[in-house]
Coordinates of C-alpha atoms and ligand atoms in Angstrom, one line a residue:
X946 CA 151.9 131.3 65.8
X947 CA 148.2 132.2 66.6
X948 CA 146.0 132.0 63.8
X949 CA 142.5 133.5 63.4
X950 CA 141.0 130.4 61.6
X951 CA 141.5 126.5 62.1
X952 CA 142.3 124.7 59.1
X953 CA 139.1 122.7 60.4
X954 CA 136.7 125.1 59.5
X955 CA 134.9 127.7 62.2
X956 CA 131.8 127.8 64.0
X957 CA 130.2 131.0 62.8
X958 CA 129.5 132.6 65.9
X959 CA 129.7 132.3 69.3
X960 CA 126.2 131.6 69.7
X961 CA 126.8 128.3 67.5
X962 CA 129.8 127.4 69.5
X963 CA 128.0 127.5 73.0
X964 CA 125.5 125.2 71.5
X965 CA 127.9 122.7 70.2
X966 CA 129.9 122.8 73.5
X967 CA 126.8 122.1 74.9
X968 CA 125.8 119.7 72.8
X969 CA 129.0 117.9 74.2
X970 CA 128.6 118.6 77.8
X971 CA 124.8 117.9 77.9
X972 CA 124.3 113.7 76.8
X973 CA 123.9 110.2 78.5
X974 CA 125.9 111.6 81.3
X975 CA 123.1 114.3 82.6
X976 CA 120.2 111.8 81.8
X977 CA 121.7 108.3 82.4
X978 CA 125.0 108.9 84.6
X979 CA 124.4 111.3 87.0
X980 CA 120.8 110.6 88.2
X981 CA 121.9 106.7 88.8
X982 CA 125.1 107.7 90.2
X983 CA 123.6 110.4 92.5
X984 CA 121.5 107.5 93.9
X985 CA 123.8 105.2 94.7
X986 CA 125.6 107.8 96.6
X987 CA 123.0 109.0 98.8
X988 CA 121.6 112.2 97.0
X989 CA 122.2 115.4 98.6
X990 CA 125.3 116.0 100.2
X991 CA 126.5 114.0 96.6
X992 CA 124.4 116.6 94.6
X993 CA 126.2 119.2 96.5
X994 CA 130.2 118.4 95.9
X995 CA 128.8 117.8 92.2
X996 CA 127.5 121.5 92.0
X997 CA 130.5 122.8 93.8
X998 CA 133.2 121.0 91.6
X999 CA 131.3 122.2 89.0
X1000 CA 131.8 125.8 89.5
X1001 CA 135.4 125.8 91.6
X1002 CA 136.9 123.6 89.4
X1003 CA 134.7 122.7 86.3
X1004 CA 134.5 126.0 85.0
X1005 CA 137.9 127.5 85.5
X1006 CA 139.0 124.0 83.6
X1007 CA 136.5 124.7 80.8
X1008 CA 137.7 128.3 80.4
X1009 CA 141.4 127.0 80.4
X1010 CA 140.5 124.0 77.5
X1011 CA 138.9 127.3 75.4
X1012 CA 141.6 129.2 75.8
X1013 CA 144.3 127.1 74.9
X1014 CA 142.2 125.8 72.1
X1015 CA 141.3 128.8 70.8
X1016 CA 145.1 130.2 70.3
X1017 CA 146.1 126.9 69.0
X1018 CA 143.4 126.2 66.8
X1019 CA 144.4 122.3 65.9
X1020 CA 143.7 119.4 67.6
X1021 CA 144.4 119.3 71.5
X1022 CA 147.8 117.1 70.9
X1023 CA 149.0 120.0 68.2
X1024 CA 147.6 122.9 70.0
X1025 CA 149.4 121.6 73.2
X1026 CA 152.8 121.7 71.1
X1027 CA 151.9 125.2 69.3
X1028 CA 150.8 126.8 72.8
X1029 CA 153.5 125.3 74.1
X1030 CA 156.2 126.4 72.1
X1031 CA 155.1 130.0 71.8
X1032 CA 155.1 130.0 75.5
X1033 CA 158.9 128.9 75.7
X1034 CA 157.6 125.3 77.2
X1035 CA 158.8 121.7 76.7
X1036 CA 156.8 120.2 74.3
X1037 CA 156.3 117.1 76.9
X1038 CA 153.0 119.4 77.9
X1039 CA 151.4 117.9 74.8
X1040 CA 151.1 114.7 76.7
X1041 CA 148.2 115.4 77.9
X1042 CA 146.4 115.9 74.4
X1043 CA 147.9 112.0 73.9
X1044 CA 146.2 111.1 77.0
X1045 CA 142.8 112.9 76.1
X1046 CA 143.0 110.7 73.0
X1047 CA 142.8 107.6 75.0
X1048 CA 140.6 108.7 77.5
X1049 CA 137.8 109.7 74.6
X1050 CA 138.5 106.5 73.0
X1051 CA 137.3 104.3 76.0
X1052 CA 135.4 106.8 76.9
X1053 CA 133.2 106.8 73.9
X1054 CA 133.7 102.8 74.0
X1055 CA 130.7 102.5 76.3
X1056 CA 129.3 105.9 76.0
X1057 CA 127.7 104.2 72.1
X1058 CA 126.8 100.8 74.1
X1059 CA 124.7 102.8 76.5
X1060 CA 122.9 105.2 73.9
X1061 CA 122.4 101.9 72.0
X1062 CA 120.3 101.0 74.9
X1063 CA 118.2 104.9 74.6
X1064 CA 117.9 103.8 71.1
X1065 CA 116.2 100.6 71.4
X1066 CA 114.3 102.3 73.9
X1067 CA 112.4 104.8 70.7
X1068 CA 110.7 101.6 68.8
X1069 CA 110.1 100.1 72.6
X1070 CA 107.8 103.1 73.8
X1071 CA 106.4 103.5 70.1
X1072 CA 105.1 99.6 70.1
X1073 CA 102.9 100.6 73.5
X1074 CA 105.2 98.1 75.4
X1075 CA 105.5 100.5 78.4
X1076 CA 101.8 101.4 78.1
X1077 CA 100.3 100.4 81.8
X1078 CA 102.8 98.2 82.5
X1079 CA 103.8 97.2 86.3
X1080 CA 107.3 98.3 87.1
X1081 CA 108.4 94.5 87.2
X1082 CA 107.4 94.4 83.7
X1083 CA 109.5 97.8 82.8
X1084 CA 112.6 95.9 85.2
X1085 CA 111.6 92.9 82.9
X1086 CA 112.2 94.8 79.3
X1087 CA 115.5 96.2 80.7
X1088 CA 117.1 93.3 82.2
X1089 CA 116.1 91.1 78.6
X1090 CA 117.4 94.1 76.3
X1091 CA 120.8 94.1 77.9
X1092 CA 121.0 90.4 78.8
X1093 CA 120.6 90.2 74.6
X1094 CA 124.5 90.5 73.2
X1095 CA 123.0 90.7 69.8
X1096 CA 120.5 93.3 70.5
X1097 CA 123.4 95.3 72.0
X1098 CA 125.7 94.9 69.3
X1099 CA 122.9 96.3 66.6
X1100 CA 122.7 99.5 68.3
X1101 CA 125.9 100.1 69.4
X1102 CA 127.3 99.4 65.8
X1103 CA 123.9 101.9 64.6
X1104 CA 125.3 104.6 67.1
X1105 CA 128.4 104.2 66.2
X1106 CA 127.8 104.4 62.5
X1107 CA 126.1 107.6 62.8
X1108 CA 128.8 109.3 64.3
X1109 CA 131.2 107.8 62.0
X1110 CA 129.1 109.6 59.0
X1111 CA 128.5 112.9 60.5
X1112 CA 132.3 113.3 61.8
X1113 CA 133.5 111.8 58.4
X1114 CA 131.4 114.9 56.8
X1115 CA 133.2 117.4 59.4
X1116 CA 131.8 118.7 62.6
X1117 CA 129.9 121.7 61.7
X1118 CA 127.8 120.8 58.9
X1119 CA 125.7 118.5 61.0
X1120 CA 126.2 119.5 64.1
X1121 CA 125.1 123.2 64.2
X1122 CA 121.7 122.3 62.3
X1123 CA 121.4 119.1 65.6
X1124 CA 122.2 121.2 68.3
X1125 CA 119.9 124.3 67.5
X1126 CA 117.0 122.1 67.3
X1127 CA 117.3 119.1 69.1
X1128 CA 118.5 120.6 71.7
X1129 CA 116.0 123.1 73.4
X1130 CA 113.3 120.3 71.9
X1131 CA 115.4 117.9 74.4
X1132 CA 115.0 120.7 77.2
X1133 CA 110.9 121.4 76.8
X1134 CA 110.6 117.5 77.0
X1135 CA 112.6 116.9 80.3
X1136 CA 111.0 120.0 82.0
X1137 CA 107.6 118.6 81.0
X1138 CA 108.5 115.7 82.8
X1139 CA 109.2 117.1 85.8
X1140 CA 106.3 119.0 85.5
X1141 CA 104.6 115.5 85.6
X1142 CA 106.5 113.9 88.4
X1143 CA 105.5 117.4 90.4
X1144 CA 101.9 116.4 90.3
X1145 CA 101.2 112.8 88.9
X1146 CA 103.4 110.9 91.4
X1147 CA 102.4 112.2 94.8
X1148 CA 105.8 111.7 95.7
X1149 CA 107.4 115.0 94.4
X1150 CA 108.3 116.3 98.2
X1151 CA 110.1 112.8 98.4
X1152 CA 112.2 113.2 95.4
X1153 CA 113.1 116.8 96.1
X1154 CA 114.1 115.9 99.4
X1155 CA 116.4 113.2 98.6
X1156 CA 118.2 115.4 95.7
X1157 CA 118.2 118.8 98.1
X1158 CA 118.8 117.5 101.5
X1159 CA 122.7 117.0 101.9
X1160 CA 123.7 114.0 104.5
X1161 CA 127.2 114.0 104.7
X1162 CA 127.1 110.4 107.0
X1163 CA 125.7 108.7 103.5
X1164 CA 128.6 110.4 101.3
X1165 CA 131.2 109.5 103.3
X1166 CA 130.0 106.0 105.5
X1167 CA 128.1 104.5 102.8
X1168 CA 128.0 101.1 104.1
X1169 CA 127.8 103.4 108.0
X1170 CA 130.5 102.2 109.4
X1171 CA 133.5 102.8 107.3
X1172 CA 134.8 105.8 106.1
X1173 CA 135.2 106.5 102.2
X1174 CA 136.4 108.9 100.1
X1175 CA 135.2 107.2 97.1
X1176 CA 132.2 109.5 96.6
X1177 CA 133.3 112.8 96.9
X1178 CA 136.1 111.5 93.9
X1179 CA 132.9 110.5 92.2
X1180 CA 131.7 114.0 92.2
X1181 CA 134.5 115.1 90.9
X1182 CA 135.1 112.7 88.1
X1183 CA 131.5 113.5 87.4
X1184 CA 131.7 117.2 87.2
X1185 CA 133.9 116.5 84.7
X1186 CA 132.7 114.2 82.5
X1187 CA 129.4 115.7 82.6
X1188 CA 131.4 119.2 81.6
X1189 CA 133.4 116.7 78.8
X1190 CA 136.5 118.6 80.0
X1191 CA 139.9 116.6 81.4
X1192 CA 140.7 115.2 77.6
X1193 CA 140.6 118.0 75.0
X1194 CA 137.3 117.8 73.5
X1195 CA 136.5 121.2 74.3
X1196 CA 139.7 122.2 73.8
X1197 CA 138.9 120.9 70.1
X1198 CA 135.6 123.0 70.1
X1199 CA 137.7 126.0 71.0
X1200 CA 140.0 125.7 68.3
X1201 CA 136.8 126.6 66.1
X1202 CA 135.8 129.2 68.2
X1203 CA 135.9 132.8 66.5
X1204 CA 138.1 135.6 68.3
X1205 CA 136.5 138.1 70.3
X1206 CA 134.3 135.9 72.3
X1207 CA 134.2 136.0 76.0
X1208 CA 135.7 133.3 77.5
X1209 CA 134.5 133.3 80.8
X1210 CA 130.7 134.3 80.0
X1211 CA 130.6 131.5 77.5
X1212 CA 132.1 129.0 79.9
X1213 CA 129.8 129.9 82.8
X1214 CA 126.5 129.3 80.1
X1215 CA 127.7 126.0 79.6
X1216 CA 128.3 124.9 82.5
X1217 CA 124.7 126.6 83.7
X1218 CA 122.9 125.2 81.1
X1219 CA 124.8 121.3 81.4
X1220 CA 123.8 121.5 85.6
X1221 CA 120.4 122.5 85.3
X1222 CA 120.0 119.7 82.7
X1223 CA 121.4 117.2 85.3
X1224 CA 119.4 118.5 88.0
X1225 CA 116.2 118.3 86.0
X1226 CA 116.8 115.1 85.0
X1227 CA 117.2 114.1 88.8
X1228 CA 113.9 115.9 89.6
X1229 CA 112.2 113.8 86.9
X1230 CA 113.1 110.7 88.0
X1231 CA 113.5 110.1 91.5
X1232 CA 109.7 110.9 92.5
X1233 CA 108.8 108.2 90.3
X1234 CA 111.7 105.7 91.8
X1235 CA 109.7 107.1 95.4
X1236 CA 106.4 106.6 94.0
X1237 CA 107.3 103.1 92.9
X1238 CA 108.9 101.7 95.8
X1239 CA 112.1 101.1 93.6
X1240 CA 115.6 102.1 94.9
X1241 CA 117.6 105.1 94.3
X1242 CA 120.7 103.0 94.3
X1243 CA 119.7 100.7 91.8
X1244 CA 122.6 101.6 89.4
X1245 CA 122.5 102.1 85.3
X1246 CA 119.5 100.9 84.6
X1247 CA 118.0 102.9 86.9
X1248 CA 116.9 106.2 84.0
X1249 CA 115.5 102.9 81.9
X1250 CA 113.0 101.5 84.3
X1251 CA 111.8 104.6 85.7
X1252 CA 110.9 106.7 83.0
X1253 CA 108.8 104.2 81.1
X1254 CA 106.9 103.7 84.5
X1255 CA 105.9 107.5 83.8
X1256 CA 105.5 107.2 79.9
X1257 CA 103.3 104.0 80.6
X1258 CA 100.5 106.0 82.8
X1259 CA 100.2 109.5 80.9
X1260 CA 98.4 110.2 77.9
X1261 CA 100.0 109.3 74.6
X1262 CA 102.7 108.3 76.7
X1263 CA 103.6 105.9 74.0
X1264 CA 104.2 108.9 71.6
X1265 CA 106.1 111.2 74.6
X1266 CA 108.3 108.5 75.2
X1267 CA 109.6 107.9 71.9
X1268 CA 110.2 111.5 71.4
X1269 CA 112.1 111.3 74.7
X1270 CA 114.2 108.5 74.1
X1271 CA 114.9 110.1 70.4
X1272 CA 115.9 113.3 72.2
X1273 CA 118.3 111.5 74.1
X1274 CA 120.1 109.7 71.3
X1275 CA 120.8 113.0 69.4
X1276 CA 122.0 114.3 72.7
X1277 CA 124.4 111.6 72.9
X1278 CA 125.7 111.8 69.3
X1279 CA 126.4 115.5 69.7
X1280 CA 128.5 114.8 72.8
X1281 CA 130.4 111.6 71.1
X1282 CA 131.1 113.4 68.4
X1283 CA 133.5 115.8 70.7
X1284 CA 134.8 112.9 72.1
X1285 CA 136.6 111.5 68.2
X1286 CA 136.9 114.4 66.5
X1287 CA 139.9 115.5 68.7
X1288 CA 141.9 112.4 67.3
X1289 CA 140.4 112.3 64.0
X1290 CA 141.3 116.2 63.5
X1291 CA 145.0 115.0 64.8
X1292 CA 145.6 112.3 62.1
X1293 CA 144.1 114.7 59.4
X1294 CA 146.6 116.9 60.7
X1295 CA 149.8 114.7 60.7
X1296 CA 149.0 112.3 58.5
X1297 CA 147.6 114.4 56.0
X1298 CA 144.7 111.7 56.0
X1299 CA 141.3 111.9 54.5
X1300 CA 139.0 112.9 57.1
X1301 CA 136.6 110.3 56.2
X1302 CA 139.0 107.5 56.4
X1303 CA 140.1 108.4 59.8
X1304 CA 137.1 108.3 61.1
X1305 CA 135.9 105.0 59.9
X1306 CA 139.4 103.6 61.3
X1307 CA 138.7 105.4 64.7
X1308 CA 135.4 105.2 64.8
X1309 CA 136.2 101.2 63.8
X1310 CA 138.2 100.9 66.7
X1311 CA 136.1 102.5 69.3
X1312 CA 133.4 99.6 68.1
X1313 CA 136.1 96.8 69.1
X1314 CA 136.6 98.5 72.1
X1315 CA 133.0 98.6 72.7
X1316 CA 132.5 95.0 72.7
X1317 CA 134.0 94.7 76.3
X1318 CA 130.8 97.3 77.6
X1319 CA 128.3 94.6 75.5
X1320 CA 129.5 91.8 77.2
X1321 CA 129.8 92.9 80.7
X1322 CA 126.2 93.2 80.9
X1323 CA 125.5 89.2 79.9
X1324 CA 128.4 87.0 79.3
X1325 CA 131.0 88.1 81.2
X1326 CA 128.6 90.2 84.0
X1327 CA 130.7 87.6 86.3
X1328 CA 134.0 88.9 85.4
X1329 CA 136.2 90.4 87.3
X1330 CA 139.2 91.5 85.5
X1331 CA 141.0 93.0 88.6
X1332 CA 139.5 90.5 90.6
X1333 CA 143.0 89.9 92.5
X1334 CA 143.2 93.6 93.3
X1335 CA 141.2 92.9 96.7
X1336 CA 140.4 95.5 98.9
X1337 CA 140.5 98.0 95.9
X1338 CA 137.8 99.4 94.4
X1339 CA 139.0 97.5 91.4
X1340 CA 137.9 94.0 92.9
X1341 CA 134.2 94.5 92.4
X1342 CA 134.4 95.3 88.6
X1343 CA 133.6 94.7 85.3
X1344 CA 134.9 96.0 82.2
X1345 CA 132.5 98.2 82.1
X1346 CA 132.6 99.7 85.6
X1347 CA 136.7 99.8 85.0
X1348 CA 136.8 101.9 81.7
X1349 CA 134.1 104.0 83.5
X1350 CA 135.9 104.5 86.8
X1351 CA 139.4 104.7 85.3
X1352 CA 138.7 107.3 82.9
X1353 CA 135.9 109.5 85.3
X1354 CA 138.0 109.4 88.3
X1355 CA 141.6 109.1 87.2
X1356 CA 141.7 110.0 83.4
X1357 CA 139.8 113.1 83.4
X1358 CA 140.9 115.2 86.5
X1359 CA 144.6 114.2 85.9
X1360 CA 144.0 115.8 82.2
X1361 CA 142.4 118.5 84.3
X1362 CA 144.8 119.0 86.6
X1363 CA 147.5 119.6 83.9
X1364 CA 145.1 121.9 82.1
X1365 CA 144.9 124.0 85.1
X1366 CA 148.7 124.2 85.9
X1367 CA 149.6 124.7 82.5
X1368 CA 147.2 127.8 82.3
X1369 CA 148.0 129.2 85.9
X1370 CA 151.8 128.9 85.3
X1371 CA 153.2 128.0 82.4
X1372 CA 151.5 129.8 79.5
X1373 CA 152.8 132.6 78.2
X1374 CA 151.4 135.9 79.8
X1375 CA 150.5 137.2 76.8
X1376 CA 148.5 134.8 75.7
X1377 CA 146.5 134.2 78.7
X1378 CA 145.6 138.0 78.7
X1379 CA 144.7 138.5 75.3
X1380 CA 142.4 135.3 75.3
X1381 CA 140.6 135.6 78.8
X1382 CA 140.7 139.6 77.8
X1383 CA 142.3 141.2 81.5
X1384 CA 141.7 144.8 79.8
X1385 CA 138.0 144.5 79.5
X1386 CA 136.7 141.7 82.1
X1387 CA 140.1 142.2 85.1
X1388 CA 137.6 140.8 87.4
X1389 CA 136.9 137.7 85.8
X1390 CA 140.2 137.4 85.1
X1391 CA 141.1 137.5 88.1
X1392 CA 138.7 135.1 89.9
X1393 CA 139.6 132.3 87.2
X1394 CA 143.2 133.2 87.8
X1395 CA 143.0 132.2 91.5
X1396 CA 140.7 129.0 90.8
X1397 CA 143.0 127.7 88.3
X1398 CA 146.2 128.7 90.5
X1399 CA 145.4 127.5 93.9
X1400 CA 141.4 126.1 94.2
X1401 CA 141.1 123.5 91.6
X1402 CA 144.7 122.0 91.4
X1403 CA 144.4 121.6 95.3
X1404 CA 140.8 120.6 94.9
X1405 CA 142.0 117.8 92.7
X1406 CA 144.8 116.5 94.2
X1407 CA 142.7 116.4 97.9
X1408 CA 139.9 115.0 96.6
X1409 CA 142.2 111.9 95.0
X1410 CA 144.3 111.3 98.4
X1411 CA 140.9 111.1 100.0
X1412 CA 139.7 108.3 97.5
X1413 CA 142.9 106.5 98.1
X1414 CA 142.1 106.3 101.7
X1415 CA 144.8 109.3 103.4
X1416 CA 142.4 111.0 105.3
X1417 CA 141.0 107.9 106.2
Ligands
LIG1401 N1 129.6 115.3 78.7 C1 129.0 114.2 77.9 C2 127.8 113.7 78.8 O1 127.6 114.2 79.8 C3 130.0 113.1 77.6 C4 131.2 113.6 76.9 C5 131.3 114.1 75.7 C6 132.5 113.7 77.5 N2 132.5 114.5 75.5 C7 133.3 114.3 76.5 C8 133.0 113.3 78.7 C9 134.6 114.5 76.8 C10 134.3 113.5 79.0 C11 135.1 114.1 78.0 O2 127.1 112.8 78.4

C-alpha cells in the first residue's frame, strides 16, 4: 500500500529533493556529452529536437518516474511491483525497473572513466600546465592522459571509490550538504565563462550562431548526400540521459520525496535548470573551438581541449580552472550516485543486505565494467566488437561508443516509453490523481495526461523507426 515514508530515509523538503534530482540530471552529460555531441551533429537544428524532446517528452517522463516513485517509495524494481499490484497489473511491468538496473550499471561504467578524465584535469590546471599553452599543446595533454591505461585506471578507481563511500553511508547525508553548495558554485563558474567567451574570443557571434541557427540539411544529410535518422534518435537519447530518466533513478529520488509536493512544478525546475546548464555550457565552449580554428565535431575530447585554451589566457586561469574542473567532478558524483543507488536500495530491500556491502559489490562491479571504457581509448581504440555488423551504426564502434549508444538511444527511451504507457493507461486512476493532484492543478494534469498518452509514446517510437532507416 502507499506509504508516507521510504524505509530509505526522506529528503526533508522539496526544496532538497529538486536539488538532488538535479544534482542527477545536471553532470558530465551537460558539460562533456552534450556540447561534443551537439558538434558533431551540426549544432542548431540538433540543439532544437534536444530542447523539444526535452519538454514534450522529457518532462512528462520525469513527472511519470516521480509519481510512481513517490507512491511506491522502494527501489524502481519494488515500486514497479507495489504500483503495480495496487493498480490490478501484472507484475511483468516491473521489468523495466530490471532493465533500469542494467542500463545504470553500464551506464555509470563509463560515466566514472570520463569524470576520471575531469579529475585529472584539477591537479593539471593547478600545475600551470594549460597556462599560455598553444591549442596543439592542450590536444597534446589530452591525447597522452587518455592514451595512459594506468592514468585512467587511477581515477576511475578514485571516482568510483567516492561514490562507493558516500552511497555506502546512504544518499542523503552527503548528498544534500554536495548539491546545496556545489551546485549553484558550479552554475556562477560556467556563466562566468561564457561571460568570457562573450568578449575574450571575438568569436562569440560565431558560436551563438552555430548553437541557435537550426539547418535541418546537417541533422539529417550529415555526410550531404544520404539521408539519416541517426541524429534526431541522438536527441532524443540525449534528452534523456541528460534528464537521467528511462532507468528509474529518479524514480528512486521520488520514492524519498515528501507528499504534498507538486509534481509537475518540480519537474519542469528540473528540467529548466538541467537545459539551461547544457546550453551554457555550449555557449562557453564553442566560441573558443571558433576562435581556435578547432572543429566542432571533434568528438569527446572536445570539452577537454577547449576549455583549458580559455583557462590558459585569463588571469589566474590556473586557479579558475581547477575550481572548474573540481566543480565538475562533484557534479558527476551527484548524478552517479542516482545511477547505483536504485540497485543498491533493491538488494537492501530483498536481500536484507547491509547497505554498505552492496555497494562495494556494485560499485565493484561497475569498476570491472569500466575497464572496457579505459581501454577503448589506447589498447583496444582499434576494436571493433560489432565489426561484422556492416552497414550498421554498430560497425564503427568501440566499447565505449557501444555501451554509450546502446543504453542513450535504445536503453533509456524504451524504459521511457514503458514509463509513459504505464502512467497514461495502466495505473490506477486513483493514484495518478492523487499524486499529480487533478483537484488543485486540472490544467497541468491535463497537459501531462495528453503528453504521456499520445505525444511522447509516438514521439519515441517515430523517432526510433527513423534511426532504423523507415522513413528513409
Ligand atoms: N544526467 C546525468 C548527466 O547528464 C547522468 C545520469 C545520472 C543519468 N543518472 C542517470 C543518465 C540516469 C541516465 C539515467 O550527466
Amino acid at each position: 500500500m502507499s506509504n508516507n515514508v521510504s524505509a530509505h530515509g526522506m529528503w526533508s523538503s522539496r526544496w532538497v529533493f529538486i536539488l538532488a534530482a538535479t544534482g542527477s540530471a545536471v553532470g558530465i552529460g551537460n558539460i562533456w556529452k552534450f556540447p561534443y555531441v551537439a558538434g558533431e551533429n551540426g549544432g542548431g537544428a540538433f540543439v532544437l529536437v534536444y530542447l523539444a524532446c526535452i519538454a514534450l517528452i522529457g518532462i512528462p517522463v520525469m513527472m511519470s518516474e516521480i509519481m510512481i516513485g513517490r507512491h511506491g517509495r522502494q527501489s524502481p524494481i519494488n515500486t514497479m511491483l507495489a504500483v503495480a499490484r495496487d493498480s490490478g497489473r501484472s507484475s511483468l511491468w516491473s521489468l523495466i525497473g530490471w532493465m533500469g538496473v542494467v542500463a545504470g550499471f553500464l551506464i555509470l561504467s563509463y560515466y566514472s572513466v570520463i569524470a576520471g578524465w575531469a579529475m585529472a584535469y584539477i591537479p593539471y590546471s593547478m600545475s600551470g600546465m594549460f597556462t599560455d599553452a598553444s591549442p596543439e599543446a592542450i590536444g597534446n595533454i589530452f591525447n597522452n592522459l587518455v592514451g595512459n591505461v594506468w592514468l585512467l585506471l587511477m581515477w576511475h578507481t578514485i571516482f568510483m571509490g567516492v561514490v562507493i563511500f558516500v552511497i555506502a553511508r546512504g544518499v542523503q547525508n552527503g548528498l544534500e550538504k554536495a548539491v546545496k553548495l556545489l551546485m549553484p558554485a558550479l552554475f556562477i563558474l560556467l556563466f562566468a565563462m561564457v561571460v568570457y567567451a562573450a568578449f575574450a574570443t571575438g568569436q562569440f557571434a560565431a558560436g551563438l550562431k552555430f548553437l541557435f541557427t537550426p539547418d535541418f540539411g546537417k541533422l539529417f544529410y550529415p555526410d550531404g548526400t544520404n539521408f539519416s535518422g541517426q541524429g534526431v534518435l541522438t536527441a532524443m537519447g540525449l534528452a534523456f540521459f541528460s534528464l537521467s530518466i528511462g532507468m528509474g533513478a529518479i524514480m528512486m529520488y521520488g520514492a524519498y520525496l515528501p507528499k504534498g509536493a507538486s509534481v509537475s512544478s518540480t519537474a519542469i525546475t528540473i528540467a529548466g535548470a538541467d537545459s539551461l546548464v547544457a546550453i551554457l555550457a555550449g555557449m562557453a565552449i564553442f566560441p573558443i573551438v571558433f576562435a581556435n580554428g578547432l572543429s566542432p565535431g571533434q568528438g569527446p575530447g572536445l570539452v577537454f581541449q577547449t576549455l583549458p585554451i580559455a583557462f590558459g589566457q585569463m588571469p589566474g586561469g590556473a586557479f579558475w580552472g581547477a575550481l572548474f574542473f573540481l566543480l565538475l567532478v562533484f557534479a558527476a558524483w551527484t548524478s552517479a550516485f542516482s545511477l547505483l543507488e536504485p540497485v543498491v536500495a533493491w538488494l537492501v530491500e530483498n536481500r536484507g543486505m547491509k547497505r554498505s556491502v552492496t555497494a562495494f559489490l556494485c560499485g565493484g562491479a561497475t569498476w570491472l565494467l569500466g575497464l572496457l571504457t579505459v581501454f577503448s581509448f589506447n589498447i583496444w581504440a582499434d576494436v571493433r566488437p560489432l565489426g561484422f555488423l556492416t552497414d550498421t551504426v554498430f560497425a564503427g564502434q568501440t566499447f565505449f561508443d557501444f555501451i554509450d549508444y546502446v543504453t542513450q538511444n535504445v536503453m533509456l527511451p524504451i524504459g521511457g516509453l514503458f514509463i509513459v504507457m504505464f502512467a497514461a493507461w495502466f495505473i490506477a486512476r486513483g493514484i495518478r490523481d492523487e499524486e499529480l493532484d487533478v483537484t488543485n492543478e486540472p490544467l497541468m494534469f491535463n497537459i501531462w495526461l495528453f503528453l504521456v498518452r499520445y505525444v511522447a509514446p509516438v514521439g519515441i517510437i517515430l523517432v526510433t523507426l527513423n534511426a532504423i532507416g523507415l522513413f528513409a
